[in-house]
Short mmCIF file of C-alpha atoms in Angstrom, two decimals:
data_model
loop_
_atom_site.label_atom_id
_atom_site.label_comp_id
_atom_site.label_asym_id
_atom_site.label_seq_id
_atom_site.Cartn_x
_atom_site.Cartn_y
_atom_site.Cartn_z
CA UNK A 1 138.95 109.30 113.02
CA UNK A 2 135.40 110.69 113.07
CA UNK A 3 134.74 114.25 114.25
CA UNK A 4 131.48 116.09 114.72
CA UNK A 5 130.28 119.70 114.72
CA UNK A 6 126.80 121.16 115.17
CA UNK A 7 125.81 123.95 112.78
CA UNK A 8 123.07 126.28 114.02
CA UNK A 9 120.76 128.21 111.70
CA UNK A 10 117.72 130.41 112.28
CA UNK A 11 114.26 129.09 111.23
CA UNK A 12 114.79 130.46 107.70
CA UNK A 13 118.07 128.61 107.25
CA UNK A 14 120.45 131.53 107.81
CA UNK A 15 123.72 130.48 109.44
CA UNK A 16 124.27 131.54 113.06
CA UNK A 17 127.22 129.65 114.57
CA UNK A 18 129.09 126.33 114.89
CA UNK A 19 129.48 124.29 118.08
CA UNK A 20 132.46 121.96 118.08
CA UNK A 21 132.97 121.22 121.79
CA UNK A 22 130.78 118.50 123.29
CA UNK A 23 131.73 118.18 126.96
CA UNK A 24 129.30 116.80 129.50
CA UNK A 25 130.50 114.84 132.51
CA UNK A 26 127.06 113.22 132.84
CA UNK A 27 127.03 111.74 129.35
CA UNK A 28 126.52 112.70 125.73
CA UNK A 29 126.31 116.41 124.94
CA UNK A 30 125.20 115.56 121.39
CA UNK A 31 122.79 112.68 120.76
CA UNK A 32 120.93 112.35 117.49
CA UNK A 33 118.88 109.67 115.76
CA UNK A 34 117.88 109.42 112.11
CA UNK A 35 115.39 106.82 110.86
CA UNK A 36 114.26 105.94 107.35
CA UNK A 37 111.26 103.93 108.60
CA UNK A 38 108.14 105.35 106.89
CA UNK A 39 106.47 107.86 109.20
CA UNK A 40 109.33 107.95 111.72
CA UNK A 41 110.66 111.23 113.13
CA UNK A 42 114.19 111.24 114.51
CA UNK A 43 115.48 113.54 117.26
CA UNK A 44 118.57 115.55 118.16
CA UNK A 45 119.43 116.45 121.76
CA UNK A 46 122.16 119.07 122.16
CA UNK A 47 123.72 120.36 125.39
CA UNK A 48 125.69 123.44 124.29
CA UNK A 49 128.70 124.67 126.28
CA UNK A 50 127.95 127.00 129.17
CA UNK A 51 128.13 130.58 128.02
CA UNK A 52 126.62 129.88 124.59
CA UNK A 53 124.38 132.77 123.54
CA UNK A 54 120.82 131.68 124.45
CA UNK A 55 119.37 133.78 121.61
CA UNK A 56 120.74 131.17 119.19
CA UNK A 57 118.06 128.73 120.26
CA UNK A 58 114.55 129.57 119.07
CA UNK A 59 111.48 127.69 117.91
CA UNK A 60 112.22 125.88 114.64
CA UNK A 61 115.84 126.97 114.65
CA UNK A 62 117.71 124.49 112.51
CA UNK A 63 120.48 122.13 113.60
CA UNK A 64 122.67 120.23 111.14
CA UNK A 65 125.35 117.80 112.26
CA UNK A 66 128.59 117.94 110.31
CA UNK A 67 130.50 114.64 110.25
CA UNK A 68 134.16 114.56 109.24
CA UNK A 69 135.83 111.28 108.27
CA UNK A 70 139.61 111.03 108.51
CA UNK A 71 140.20 114.75 108.16
CA UNK A 72 137.82 115.32 105.26
CA UNK A 73 135.62 118.42 105.25
CA UNK A 74 132.47 117.86 107.34
CA UNK A 75 129.29 116.97 105.48
CA UNK A 76 125.74 117.04 106.82
CA UNK A 77 125.31 113.58 108.28
CA UNK A 78 122.60 111.55 106.55
CA UNK A 79 121.32 114.82 104.99
CA UNK A 80 119.41 115.39 108.23
CA UNK A 81 118.14 118.73 109.53
CA UNK A 82 116.53 119.04 112.95
CA UNK A 83 114.06 121.76 114.03
CA UNK A 84 114.19 123.00 117.62
CA UNK A 85 111.03 122.05 119.51
CA UNK A 86 112.01 122.28 123.20
CA UNK A 87 114.56 124.13 125.33
CA UNK A 88 115.21 123.12 128.94
CA UNK A 89 117.16 125.61 131.06
CA UNK A 90 118.50 124.81 134.53
CA UNK A 91 121.07 126.33 136.86
CA UNK A 92 123.84 124.25 135.30
CA UNK A 93 122.88 123.59 131.68
CA UNK A 94 120.70 124.18 128.65
CA UNK A 95 119.30 121.16 126.83
CA UNK A 96 117.96 121.67 123.31
CA UNK A 97 115.66 119.06 121.76
CA UNK A 98 114.93 119.13 118.05
CA UNK A 99 112.86 116.97 115.68
CA UNK A 100 113.97 115.68 112.29
CA UNK A 101 112.35 117.57 109.41
CA UNK A 102 110.18 114.53 108.70
CA UNK A 103 108.02 116.13 111.40
CA UNK A 104 106.84 118.66 108.79
CA UNK A 105 104.79 115.91 107.14
CA UNK A 106 102.78 115.66 110.35
CA UNK A 107 101.97 119.40 110.45
CA UNK A 108 99.32 119.18 107.71
CA UNK A 109 95.96 117.49 107.57
CA UNK A 110 94.29 116.45 104.34
CA UNK A 111 92.00 119.41 104.73
CA UNK A 112 89.70 118.93 101.74
CA UNK A 113 86.07 117.76 101.45
CA UNK A 114 85.74 114.00 101.73
CA UNK A 115 84.06 113.74 98.30
CA UNK A 116 86.66 115.81 96.45
CA UNK A 117 89.30 114.61 93.99
CA UNK A 118 91.93 115.65 96.54
CA UNK A 119 91.10 112.69 98.76
CA UNK A 120 89.97 110.10 96.21
CA UNK A 121 92.31 108.92 93.44
CA UNK A 122 92.53 105.92 91.15
CA UNK A 123 95.49 103.59 91.52
CA UNK A 124 98.86 105.06 90.51
CA UNK A 125 102.50 104.58 91.60
CA UNK A 126 102.72 105.26 95.33
CA UNK A 127 105.67 107.61 94.75
CA UNK A 128 103.52 109.88 92.57
CA UNK A 129 100.56 109.71 94.96
CA UNK A 130 102.74 110.81 97.89
CA UNK A 131 104.21 113.77 96.04
CA UNK A 132 100.85 114.91 94.67
CA UNK A 133 99.40 114.93 98.19
CA UNK A 134 102.41 116.86 99.48
CA UNK A 135 102.12 119.51 96.73
CA UNK A 136 98.40 119.90 97.45
CA UNK A 137 98.72 120.20 101.23
CA UNK A 138 102.03 121.95 101.95
CA UNK A 139 103.25 122.91 98.48
CA UNK A 140 102.52 125.08 95.48
CA UNK A 141 99.38 123.23 94.37
CA UNK A 142 97.23 123.97 97.43
CA UNK A 143 93.68 124.71 96.28
CA UNK A 144 92.87 127.73 98.43
CA UNK A 145 89.30 127.78 97.19
CA UNK A 146 88.55 124.23 98.28
CA UNK A 147 90.81 123.53 101.24
CA UNK A 148 89.14 124.47 104.52
CA UNK A 149 90.03 127.71 106.30
CA UNK A 150 92.71 130.35 105.83
CA UNK A 151 95.79 129.13 103.97
CA UNK A 152 98.27 131.73 105.26
CA UNK A 153 101.75 130.15 105.40
CA UNK A 154 100.40 126.76 104.35
CA UNK A 155 102.59 126.76 101.20
CA UNK A 156 106.14 125.78 102.18
CA UNK A 157 107.52 125.54 98.65
CA UNK A 158 110.02 128.38 99.26
CA UNK A 159 111.67 126.21 101.94
CA UNK A 160 110.57 122.66 101.08
CA UNK A 161 110.50 121.49 97.51
CA UNK A 162 109.00 118.23 96.26
CA UNK A 163 111.25 115.98 94.19
CA UNK A 164 110.00 115.08 90.68
CA UNK A 165 107.63 112.15 90.25
CA UNK A 166 109.52 108.93 89.55
CA UNK A 167 106.61 106.49 89.04
CA UNK A 168 108.16 104.25 91.72
CA UNK A 169 106.48 101.92 94.16
CA UNK A 170 103.48 99.71 93.61
CA UNK A 171 100.32 101.08 92.05
CA UNK A 172 97.93 101.95 94.90
CA UNK A 173 94.70 103.96 95.16
CA UNK A 174 94.04 106.89 97.46
CA UNK A 175 90.70 107.02 99.23
CA UNK A 176 89.06 108.03 102.50
CA UNK A 177 91.95 110.16 103.76
CA UNK A 178 90.09 113.38 104.60
CA UNK A 179 91.24 115.01 107.85
CA UNK A 180 94.07 112.55 108.42
CA UNK A 181 97.60 113.91 108.73
CA UNK A 182 99.75 113.92 105.63
CA UNK A 183 102.44 111.96 107.50
CA UNK A 184 99.99 109.18 108.40
CA UNK A 185 98.75 108.91 104.83
CA UNK A 186 102.29 108.76 103.44
CA UNK A 187 103.19 106.04 105.96
CA UNK A 188 100.16 104.00 104.90
CA UNK A 189 100.87 104.42 101.18
CA UNK A 190 104.40 103.15 101.79
CA UNK A 191 102.96 100.17 103.68
CA UNK A 192 100.55 99.39 100.84
CA UNK A 193 103.40 99.53 98.33
CA UNK A 194 105.47 97.16 100.47
CA UNK A 195 102.54 94.77 100.75
CA UNK A 196 102.28 94.76 96.97
CA UNK A 197 105.97 93.91 96.70
CA UNK A 198 107.92 97.19 96.51
CA UNK A 199 109.53 98.76 99.57
CA UNK A 200 109.02 102.53 99.62
CA UNK A 201 109.87 105.26 102.09
CA UNK A 202 109.70 109.07 102.10
CA UNK A 203 111.98 111.55 103.86
CA UNK A 204 112.40 115.32 104.13
CA UNK A 205 116.13 115.89 103.62
CA UNK A 206 118.56 118.74 103.12
CA UNK A 207 119.61 120.00 99.72
CA UNK A 208 121.24 122.81 101.71
CA UNK A 209 120.59 123.84 105.32
CA UNK A 210 118.19 126.46 103.95
CA UNK A 211 116.39 124.29 101.37
CA UNK A 212 114.71 120.98 102.09
CA UNK A 213 113.31 118.37 99.74
CA UNK A 214 110.72 115.62 100.10
CA UNK A 215 112.19 112.52 98.46
CA UNK A 216 110.95 108.99 98.01
CA UNK A 217 113.09 105.87 97.79
CA UNK A 218 112.05 102.55 96.27
CA UNK A 219 113.77 99.26 97.13
CA UNK A 220 115.98 100.93 99.72
CA UNK A 221 116.97 104.47 100.66
CA UNK A 222 120.60 103.72 99.84
CA UNK A 223 122.31 100.92 97.94
CA UNK A 224 122.02 97.14 97.90
CA UNK A 225 125.29 95.97 99.45
CA UNK A 226 124.30 92.39 100.30
CA UNK A 227 126.70 89.49 100.09
CA UNK A 228 126.06 87.64 96.85
CA UNK A 229 124.59 90.75 95.22
CA UNK A 230 127.05 93.62 95.53
CA UNK A 231 130.50 93.61 93.95
CA UNK A 232 131.89 94.87 97.25
CA UNK A 233 129.43 93.62 99.85
CA UNK A 234 129.24 94.84 103.42
CA UNK A 235 128.93 92.15 106.08
CA UNK A 236 128.40 93.50 109.57
CA UNK A 237 129.60 91.03 112.19
CA UNK A 238 131.76 90.85 115.26
CA UNK A 239 134.07 88.51 113.31
CA UNK A 240 134.83 91.25 110.76
CA UNK A 241 135.24 93.85 113.52
CA UNK A 242 132.51 96.07 112.08
CA UNK A 243 130.11 95.79 115.04
CA UNK A 244 130.14 94.89 118.71
CA UNK A 245 127.55 94.35 121.45
CA UNK A 246 125.34 92.63 118.90
CA UNK A 247 121.82 91.54 119.74
CA UNK A 248 119.39 89.78 117.42
CA UNK A 249 115.78 89.93 118.54
CA UNK A 250 113.16 87.67 116.95
CA UNK A 251 109.69 88.55 118.15
CA UNK A 252 106.14 87.33 117.63
CA UNK A 253 104.45 89.45 120.34
CA UNK A 254 102.73 91.67 117.78
CA UNK A 255 102.30 88.95 115.16
CA UNK A 256 98.92 88.09 113.68
CA UNK A 257 97.88 85.68 110.95
CA UNK A 258 94.25 86.70 110.39
CA UNK A 259 93.25 90.35 110.02
CA UNK A 260 89.74 91.76 109.85
CA UNK A 261 89.42 95.35 108.63
CA UNK A 262 86.20 97.15 109.46
CA UNK A 263 85.14 99.89 107.05
CA UNK A 264 82.15 102.18 106.74
CA UNK A 265 78.68 101.17 107.88
CA UNK A 266 77.16 99.61 110.98
CA UNK A 267 76.21 96.12 112.17
CA UNK A 268 75.51 93.73 109.31
CA UNK A 269 75.82 96.58 106.79
CA UNK A 270 79.42 97.29 107.75
CA UNK A 271 82.01 96.86 105.01
CA UNK A 272 84.48 94.10 105.98
CA UNK A 273 87.71 92.83 104.44
CA UNK A 274 89.92 89.99 105.69
CA UNK A 275 93.43 88.72 105.07
CA UNK A 276 94.89 85.37 106.15
CA UNK A 277 98.39 83.88 106.13
CA UNK A 278 97.82 80.13 106.11
CA UNK A 279 101.51 79.24 106.06
CA UNK A 280 102.38 81.18 109.20
CA UNK A 281 99.23 80.02 110.94
CA UNK A 282 100.11 76.37 110.31
CA UNK A 283 103.53 76.68 111.93
CA UNK A 284 102.00 76.19 115.38
CA UNK A 285 98.76 74.75 116.78
CA UNK A 286 98.30 78.22 118.26
CA UNK A 287 99.32 79.96 115.06
CA UNK A 288 95.98 81.55 114.26
CA UNK A 289 96.12 84.99 115.87
CA UNK A 290 93.31 87.35 114.95
CA UNK A 291 93.42 91.13 114.84
CA UNK A 292 90.79 93.76 114.08
CA UNK A 293 91.77 96.97 112.30
CA UNK A 294 89.48 99.99 112.53
CA UNK A 295 89.03 101.88 109.25
CA UNK A 296 85.52 103.27 109.57
CA UNK A 297 86.07 106.06 107.03
CA UNK A 298 86.81 103.57 104.26
CA UNK A 299 83.87 102.84 101.99
CA UNK A 300 85.75 101.39 99.01
CA UNK A 301 86.15 97.57 99.06
CA UNK A 302 89.47 97.54 97.20
CA UNK A 303 90.94 100.15 99.52
CA UNK A 304 89.71 98.31 102.60
CA UNK A 305 91.27 95.08 101.30
CA UNK A 306 94.54 96.98 100.95
CA UNK A 307 94.22 98.04 104.59
CA UNK A 308 93.77 94.42 105.68
CA UNK A 309 96.64 93.18 103.52
CA UNK A 310 98.99 95.88 104.79
CA UNK A 311 98.07 95.15 108.42
CA UNK A 312 98.74 91.44 107.89
CA UNK A 313 102.14 92.12 106.38
CA UNK A 314 103.07 94.43 109.26
CA UNK A 315 102.05 91.71 111.72
CA UNK A 316 104.76 89.27 110.67
CA UNK A 317 107.58 88.00 112.84
CA UNK A 318 110.16 90.73 113.31
CA UNK A 319 113.89 90.15 113.34
CA UNK A 320 115.98 93.14 114.35
CA UNK A 321 119.72 93.39 114.88
CA UNK A 322 121.01 96.14 117.14
CA UNK A 323 124.71 96.83 117.55
CA UNK A 324 127.41 99.40 118.16
CA UNK A 325 129.04 100.27 114.86
CA UNK A 326 132.82 100.03 114.59
CA UNK A 327 134.49 102.06 111.86
CA UNK A 328 137.07 100.02 109.92
CA UNK A 329 139.12 100.75 106.82
CA UNK A 330 136.68 98.77 104.71
CA UNK A 331 133.43 99.56 106.50
CA UNK A 332 133.06 103.19 107.50
CA UNK A 333 129.56 104.63 107.63
CA UNK A 334 129.35 107.52 105.22
CA UNK A 335 132.01 106.05 102.93
CA UNK A 336 131.19 102.38 102.42
CA UNK A 337 127.59 102.23 103.64
CA UNK A 338 125.00 104.44 105.28
CA UNK A 339 121.40 104.81 106.45
CA UNK A 340 118.95 102.90 104.30
CA UNK A 341 121.46 100.54 102.70
CA UNK A 342 120.67 96.83 102.50
CA UNK A 343 123.48 94.82 104.10
CA UNK A 344 124.26 91.30 105.23
CA UNK A 345 124.52 90.80 108.99
CA UNK A 346 125.85 87.90 111.02
CA UNK A 347 125.44 86.76 114.59
CA UNK A 348 128.29 84.38 115.37
CA UNK A 349 126.99 82.56 118.45
CA UNK A 350 123.64 81.59 116.90
CA UNK A 351 125.12 81.27 113.39
CA UNK A 352 122.43 83.48 111.97
CA UNK A 353 123.12 85.31 108.73
CA UNK A 354 120.46 87.37 107.05
CA UNK A 355 119.97 90.41 104.85
CA UNK A 356 118.69 93.53 106.54
CA UNK A 357 117.98 97.20 105.97
CA UNK A 358 119.86 99.77 108.04
CA UNK A 359 116.74 101.53 109.34
CA UNK A 360 118.03 103.61 112.27
CA UNK A 361 121.34 105.24 113.17
CA UNK A 362 121.98 106.86 116.54
CA UNK A 363 125.12 108.86 117.35
CA UNK A 364 126.19 110.02 120.84
CA UNK A 365 129.14 112.37 121.42
CA UNK A 366 130.45 113.74 124.70
CA UNK A 367 131.63 112.69 128.10
CA UNK A 368 134.87 111.60 126.45
CA UNK A 369 133.07 109.10 124.24
CA UNK A 370 131.80 108.69 120.68
CA UNK A 371 129.25 105.97 120.07
CA UNK A 372 127.34 104.97 116.96
CA UNK A 373 124.46 102.52 117.24
CA UNK A 374 122.37 100.92 114.53
CA UNK A 375 119.13 99.02 114.16
CA UNK A 376 118.68 96.79 111.13
CA UNK A 377 115.47 95.01 110.20
CA UNK A 378 115.41 91.80 108.18
CA UNK A 379 113.95 92.01 104.69
#
């Protein structure tokens, strides 16, 4: 049996109240999504019971979802905190919409001169690059003498700490990132690391409801639970009763096999880098699909080549499994597997079996129903 509660806190993380009744005849009164895809920002939508004190809901008020498994004490599900961003009041209800704390990475620009050491760095592990940029743009290492403008409240280190450097991820350079958002740069560094062979993601998660931490994960956010690898593997399939309403989508709509990245300069003086996947292109007489990527601020050939390589990798065939999760004695999310784990998935009718990362979890509670949905992307 899985039970849910919503804990409400003020913007500074001080506890206000707990909501444990989710009743909405029109559907879910609690609906939240958490994603470990680099750059993604999940959302929580809460419809509190009528009569709930409206003063509880303020800008950047915090929401944490407590999830209880078989009578155990609730724990913050997937270490996710949501910040209130919108409140919709009507004659019959209040709807509160909140963004996952990953949104904080998109509240800062790399606000340093384009020729400074804060936007140009030699190759180093992507994990360390990400954390250095975070410390210098929303943490304790902000250079107030060099960063543009007034820095009042720019340092979030009292509320958001940066995990120690782990030297994880592929070695990648940093260049030409001035005035881009920190979240965009982190997403791209993760993509460059993946292109070089090491999956990497970054998330802002809860140590406590009052204290957040930026963490990076290499290989996978969670554990490798694949069949043939793990001692106790997790296989999600309708045959094992762990999922239902399964769909496997293979798509080539956004695929490309030849990428041209355009850097700094104009006309014949423009810096250009290309990347080509001859194997995928040869799979069909129409397999050569070209794509241009704009990167006009990039004036470093090696960095521009990384942009082209990353774009080519992202333009591969996608294979995504979506399903409703079914909690069983041997496969309960939060006990046996969770967000970011690498699992084996099966689709019985098409006899497909492949390894995939649990990228997205969505939970809906209310209207007499509890539903957990998942999206898994093939490795």
